[in-house]
């Protein structure tokens, strides 16, 4: 590879020169720089995400997008003198998985392909979460949202952060869970409740219409010890009954009340 100057000389048999052509600049180029798409992949919440990359200066860059096995050329650009190119789609990309690839062709006709880049386009916000009701015994505020979503629950001035499980169920324990921000509400009481859900892509749902819930505390039944009062074991198993899901604290004292 390199630059050359080429010309021709016309001569007689006697060796005298009759004419000389002008020198012509000629370049041999068999190498091209592999283009890049400057994205590590990931999820885009924009239907028209901007793409950038690098390629050999002056080369033609063609950007291809493969969705569901169908490949379409979505852009043709010329790399600038510093090798940069950029593209923002004029049409919305459909939601789902996309595989991007850039192919460049330089002035000599050399062709090179970039590595594939996988992205996800997700522009759809989750549905507004719901509240299915508090369980007064715990008390637990429960509801449904998009599976895996981050659920932000504002009760009075306190905001709780929780997650919807694989079935979409979420819950906030108003006694044992610490608020993400604000002060723990005093129970029992009536509070305005606001709920939003944010999916893994960062799309946020419309908030649940503000609702007022009366959250009460129902006294627990007195727990009962059912084990026998005398045993030959120095490490006996103590059994009993109590309200389902309640937390039991057991105190053991000797005859001196120690």
CSV table of C-alpha atoms in Angstrom, one decimal:
chain,number,residue,atom,x,y,z
A,1,UNK,CA,0.0,0.0,0.0
A,2,UNK,CA,1.2,3.5,-0.7
A,3,UNK,CA,1.2,6.6,-3.0
A,4,UNK,CA,2.9,6.6,-6.3
A,5,UNK,CA,3.5,8.9,-9.4
A,6,UNK,CA,3.0,7.2,-12.7
A,7,UNK,CA,4.0,8.6,-16.2
A,8,UNK,CA,5.0,7.4,-19.6
A,9,UNK,CA,7.9,8.2,-22.0
A,10,UNK,CA,7.8,7.7,-25.8
A,11,UNK,CA,11.2,7.1,-27.4
A,12,UNK,CA,12.7,6.3,-30.8
A,13,UNK,CA,14.8,3.2,-31.5
A,14,UNK,CA,17.8,5.6,-31.7
A,15,UNK,CA,17.2,6.3,-28.0
A,16,UNK,CA,16.1,9.9,-28.4
A,17,UNK,CA,13.0,11.0,-26.4
A,18,UNK,CA,10.1,12.3,-28.4
A,19,UNK,CA,7.5,13.0,-25.6
A,20,UNK,CA,6.9,12.5,-21.9
A,21,UNK,CA,3.4,12.3,-20.3
A,22,UNK,CA,2.4,14.2,-17.2
A,23,UNK,CA,3.0,12.3,-14.0
A,24,UNK,CA,-0.2,10.8,-12.5
A,25,UNK,CA,-0.7,10.4,-8.8
A,26,UNK,CA,-1.7,6.8,-7.9
A,27,UNK,CA,-2.5,5.2,-4.6
A,28,UNK,CA,-2.8,1.6,-3.6
A,29,UNK,CA,-5.1,1.0,-0.6
A,30,UNK,CA,-6.0,-2.6,0.4
A,31,UNK,CA,-6.8,-1.8,4.1
A,32,UNK,CA,-9.9,-0.4,5.8
A,33,UNK,CA,-10.5,0.3,9.5
A,34,UNK,CA,-13.2,-1.8,11.1
A,35,UNK,CA,-16.2,0.5,12.0
A,36,UNK,CA,-17.7,0.6,15.5
A,37,UNK,CA,-21.1,1.4,16.9
A,38,UNK,CA,-20.4,3.3,20.1
A,39,UNK,CA,-23.0,1.6,22.3
A,40,UNK,CA,-22.6,-1.1,24.8
A,41,UNK,CA,-26.1,-2.3,24.2
A,42,UNK,CA,-28.9,-2.0,26.8
A,43,UNK,CA,-32.4,-0.6,26.8
A,44,UNK,CA,-33.7,2.6,25.2
A,45,UNK,CA,-36.9,4.2,26.2
A,46,UNK,CA,-36.8,6.5,23.2
A,47,UNK,CA,-38.5,5.3,19.9
A,48,UNK,CA,-35.8,7.3,18.0
A,49,UNK,CA,-32.6,6.6,19.9
A,50,UNK,CA,-29.5,8.4,18.6
A,51,UNK,CA,-26.6,6.2,17.4
A,52,UNK,CA,-22.9,7.2,17.0
A,53,UNK,CA,-19.8,5.4,15.9
A,54,UNK,CA,-16.4,5.6,14.2
A,55,UNK,CA,-15.1,4.5,10.8
A,56,UNK,CA,-12.4,5.3,8.4
A,57,UNK,CA,-12.4,9.0,7.4
A,58,UNK,CA,-14.5,9.6,4.3
A,59,UNK,CA,-15.8,6.1,4.1
A,60,UNK,CA,-19.5,5.3,3.5
A,61,UNK,CA,-21.2,3.9,6.6
A,62,UNK,CA,-24.4,1.8,6.2
A,63,UNK,CA,-26.3,0.9,9.4
A,64,UNK,CA,-28.5,-2.2,9.4
A,65,UNK,CA,-31.1,-3.2,12.0
A,66,UNK,CA,-32.3,-6.8,12.4
A,67,UNK,CA,-35.6,-7.4,14.2
A,68,UNK,CA,-37.3,-10.9,14.3
A,69,UNK,CA,-34.9,-12.2,11.7
A,70,UNK,CA,-35.6,-9.4,9.2
A,71,UNK,CA,-32.7,-7.1,8.4
A,72,UNK,CA,-33.3,-3.6,7.1
A,73,UNK,CA,-30.8,-0.8,6.2
A,74,UNK,CA,-31.9,2.2,8.3
A,75,UNK,CA,-29.2,4.7,7.5
A,76,UNK,CA,-26.3,5.7,5.2
A,77,UNK,CA,-23.7,8.2,6.4
A,78,UNK,CA,-20.3,9.5,5.5
A,79,UNK,CA,-17.6,9.4,8.2
A,80,UNK,CA,-16.2,12.8,8.9
A,81,UNK,CA,-12.5,13.7,8.7
A,82,UNK,CA,-12.0,12.5,12.3
A,83,UNK,CA,-13.8,9.3,11.6
A,84,UNK,CA,-17.1,10.0,13.4
A,85,UNK,CA,-20.6,9.3,12.2
A,86,UNK,CA,-24.0,9.7,13.8
A,87,UNK,CA,-27.6,8.9,13.1
A,88,UNK,CA,-31.0,9.5,14.7
A,89,UNK,CA,-33.9,7.5,13.1
A,90,UNK,CA,-36.6,9.5,11.4
A,91,UNK,CA,-39.1,6.7,12.0
A,92,UNK,CA,-39.9,5.1,15.3
A,93,UNK,CA,-38.1,1.8,16.0
A,94,UNK,CA,-40.6,-0.8,17.2
A,95,UNK,CA,-40.5,-2.1,20.7
A,96,UNK,CA,-38.4,-5.2,21.2
A,97,UNK,CA,-35.0,-6.7,20.6
A,98,UNK,CA,-32.8,-5.1,17.9
A,99,UNK,CA,-29.4,-6.2,16.4
A,100,UNK,CA,-27.4,-3.4,14.9
A,101,UNK,CA,-24.4,-3.7,12.4
A,102,UNK,CA,-22.5,-1.1,10.5
A,103,UNK,CA,-20.8,-1.8,7.1
A,104,UNK,CA,-18.3,0.6,5.7
A,105,UNK,CA,-16.9,1.0,2.2
A,106,UNK,CA,-13.8,3.3,1.6
A,107,UNK,CA,-12.8,5.2,-1.5
A,108,UNK,CA,-10.8,2.3,-2.8
A,109,UNK,CA,-13.8,-0.1,-2.5
A,110,UNK,CA,-12.6,-1.9,0.6
A,111,UNK,CA,-15.4,-3.2,2.8
A,112,UNK,CA,-15.5,-3.9,6.6
A,113,UNK,CA,-18.2,-4.8,9.1
A,114,UNK,CA,-18.6,-3.8,12.7
A,115,UNK,CA,-19.3,-6.2,15.6
A,116,UNK,CA,-23.0,-6.7,16.2
A,117,UNK,CA,-24.6,-4.6,19.0
A,118,UNK,CA,-27.8,-5.8,20.7
A,119,UNK,CA,-30.2,-3.3,22.1
A,120,UNK,CA,-33.8,-3.3,23.4
A,121,UNK,CA,-36.3,-0.6,22.7
A,122,UNK,CA,-39.0,-0.3,25.4
A,123,UNK,CA,-41.2,2.8,25.2
A,124,UNK,CA,-44.3,1.4,26.8
A,125,UNK,CA,-45.0,2.5,30.4
A,126,UNK,CA,-46.4,-0.1,32.8
A,127,UNK,CA,-50.1,-0.1,33.6
A,128,UNK,CA,-51.2,2.0,36.6
A,129,UNK,CA,-50.7,-0.2,39.7
A,130,UNK,CA,-53.7,-1.1,41.9
A,131,UNK,CA,-54.4,-1.4,45.6
A,132,UNK,CA,-56.2,-4.6,46.6
A,133,UNK,CA,-56.5,-3.5,50.2
A,134,UNK,CA,-54.7,-3.4,53.6
A,135,UNK,CA,-54.5,-6.5,55.8
A,136,UNK,CA,-55.3,-4.9,59.2
A,137,UNK,CA,-53.7,-7.7,61.2
A,138,UNK,CA,-50.2,-6.9,59.9
A,139,UNK,CA,-51.1,-4.2,58.7
A,140,UNK,CA,-50.0,-4.7,55.1
A,141,UNK,CA,-51.0,-2.5,52.2
A,142,UNK,CA,-51.1,-4.8,49.1
A,143,UNK,CA,-51.6,-4.3,45.4
A,144,UNK,CA,-50.7,-5.4,41.8
A,145,UNK,CA,-48.4,-3.9,39.2
A,146,UNK,CA,-46.2,-5.0,36.3
A,147,UNK,CA,-44.1,-8.0,37.4
A,148,UNK,CA,-40.6,-6.8,38.4
A,149,UNK,CA,-41.6,-3.2,38.5
A,150,UNK,CA,-40.4,-0.8,41.2
A,151,UNK,CA,-43.4,0.3,43.1
A,152,UNK,CA,-43.4,3.6,45.0
A,153,UNK,CA,-46.1,3.9,47.6
A,154,UNK,CA,-46.8,7.3,49.2
A,155,UNK,CA,-48.9,7.1,52.4
A,156,UNK,CA,-49.4,10.6,53.9
A,157,UNK,CA,-45.9,12.1,53.9
A,158,UNK,CA,-44.1,8.8,53.9
A,159,UNK,CA,-42.9,7.1,50.6
A,160,UNK,CA,-42.1,3.4,50.6
A,161,UNK,CA,-40.1,1.6,47.8
A,162,UNK,CA,-40.9,-2.0,47.1
A,163,UNK,CA,-41.0,-4.5,44.1
A,164,UNK,CA,-43.7,-6.4,42.3
A,165,UNK,CA,-43.0,-10.1,42.3
A,166,UNK,CA,-43.1,-12.4,39.3
A,167,UNK,CA,-46.9,-12.4,39.5
A,168,UNK,CA,-47.1,-8.7,39.9
A,169,UNK,CA,-48.0,-8.7,43.6
A,170,UNK,CA,-46.5,-6.1,45.9
A,171,UNK,CA,-46.9,-5.2,49.6
A,172,UNK,CA,-45.8,-2.6,52.1
A,173,UNK,CA,-45.6,-3.5,55.8
A,174,UNK,CA,-46.5,-0.3,57.6
A,175,UNK,CA,-45.1,-1.5,60.9
A,176,UNK,CA,-41.8,-3.2,60.0
A,177,UNK,CA,-40.8,-1.5,56.7
A,178,UNK,CA,-38.8,1.7,56.9
A,179,UNK,CA,-40.0,4.5,54.6
A,180,UNK,CA,-37.8,5.4,51.6
A,181,UNK,CA,-38.4,9.0,52.6
A,182,UNK,CA,-40.6,10.9,55.0
A,183,UNK,CA,-41.9,9.9,58.5
A,184,UNK,CA,-43.6,6.6,59.3
A,185,UNK,CA,-47.3,7.1,59.5
A,186,UNK,CA,-49.0,6.8,62.9
A,187,UNK,CA,-51.4,3.9,63.1
A,188,UNK,CA,-54.3,3.6,63.3
A,189,UNK,CA,-55.3,6.4,61.0
A,190,UNK,CA,-56.7,7.5,57.6
A,191,UNK,CA,-54.2,8.4,54.9
A,192,UNK,CA,-54.1,9.5,51.3
A,193,UNK,CA,-52.3,6.8,49.3
A,194,UNK,CA,-50.6,7.3,45.9
A,195,UNK,CA,-48.9,4.5,43.9
A,196,UNK,CA,-46.7,4.5,40.8
A,197,UNK,CA,-44.8,1.7,39.1
A,198,UNK,CA,-41.5,2.0,37.1
A,199,UNK,CA,-40.4,-0.9,34.8
A,200,UNK,CA,-36.9,-2.2,34.3
A,201,UNK,CA,-36.4,0.2,31.3
A,202,UNK,CA,-37.3,3.3,33.4
A,203,UNK,CA,-40.8,3.8,32.0
A,204,UNK,CA,-43.1,5.2,34.7
A,205,UNK,CA,-46.8,4.4,34.9
A,206,UNK,CA,-49.4,7.0,35.4
A,207,UNK,CA,-50.1,7.4,39.2
A,208,UNK,CA,-53.0,5.6,40.8
A,209,UNK,CA,-55.7,8.1,41.5
A,210,UNK,CA,-55.2,9.4,45.0
A,211,UNK,CA,-57.2,7.2,47.4
A,212,UNK,CA,-57.9,7.5,51.2
A,213,UNK,CA,-57.5,4.4,53.2
A,214,UNK,CA,-58.5,3.8,56.9
A,215,UNK,CA,-55.7,1.6,58.3
A,216,UNK,CA,-56.5,-0.1,61.5
A,217,UNK,CA,-54.8,-2.4,64.0
A,218,UNK,CA,-56.7,-5.5,65.1
A,219,UNK,CA,-55.5,-6.8,68.5
A,220,UNK,CA,-53.9,-10.3,68.2
A,221,UNK,CA,-55.2,-13.2,70.1
A,222,UNK,CA,-53.2,-14.2,73.2
A,223,UNK,CA,-50.7,-16.9,72.2
A,224,UNK,CA,-50.9,-20.3,74.0
A,225,UNK,CA,-48.1,-22.7,75.0
A,226,UNK,CA,-49.2,-26.3,74.4
A,227,UNK,CA,-46.1,-28.1,75.6
A,228,UNK,CA,-46.2,-30.1,78.8
A,229,UNK,CA,-45.1,-28.3,82.0
A,230,UNK,CA,-42.5,-30.9,82.8
A,231,UNK,CA,-39.8,-32.6,80.7
A,232,UNK,CA,-36.7,-34.7,81.0
A,233,UNK,CA,-34.9,-32.8,78.2
A,234,UNK,CA,-32.5,-30.0,79.1
A,235,UNK,CA,-33.1,-28.4,75.7
A,236,UNK,CA,-36.9,-29.0,75.3
A,237,UNK,CA,-38.9,-28.1,72.2
A,238,UNK,CA,-41.6,-25.5,73.2
A,239,UNK,CA,-44.7,-25.5,71.1
A,240,UNK,CA,-47.8,-23.4,71.0
A,241,UNK,CA,-50.4,-21.6,68.9
A,242,UNK,CA,-50.8,-17.9,67.8
A,243,UNK,CA,-52.3,-15.8,65.1
A,244,UNK,CA,-51.0,-16.8,61.6
A,245,UNK,CA,-48.0,-14.8,60.4
A,246,UNK,CA,-47.6,-13.1,63.8
A,247,UNK,CA,-44.1,-12.8,65.4
A,248,UNK,CA,-43.7,-14.7,68.6
A,249,UNK,CA,-41.3,-13.5,71.4
A,250,UNK,CA,-40.6,-16.2,74.0
A,251,UNK,CA,-39.2,-15.4,77.5
A,252,UNK,CA,-37.8,-18.2,79.7
A,253,UNK,CA,-37.2,-17.6,83.4
A,254,UNK,CA,-36.1,-19.8,86.3
A,255,UNK,CA,-37.9,-20.2,89.6
A,256,UNK,CA,-36.3,-17.0,90.9
A,257,UNK,CA,-37.8,-15.1,88.0
A,258,UNK,CA,-34.4,-14.6,86.4
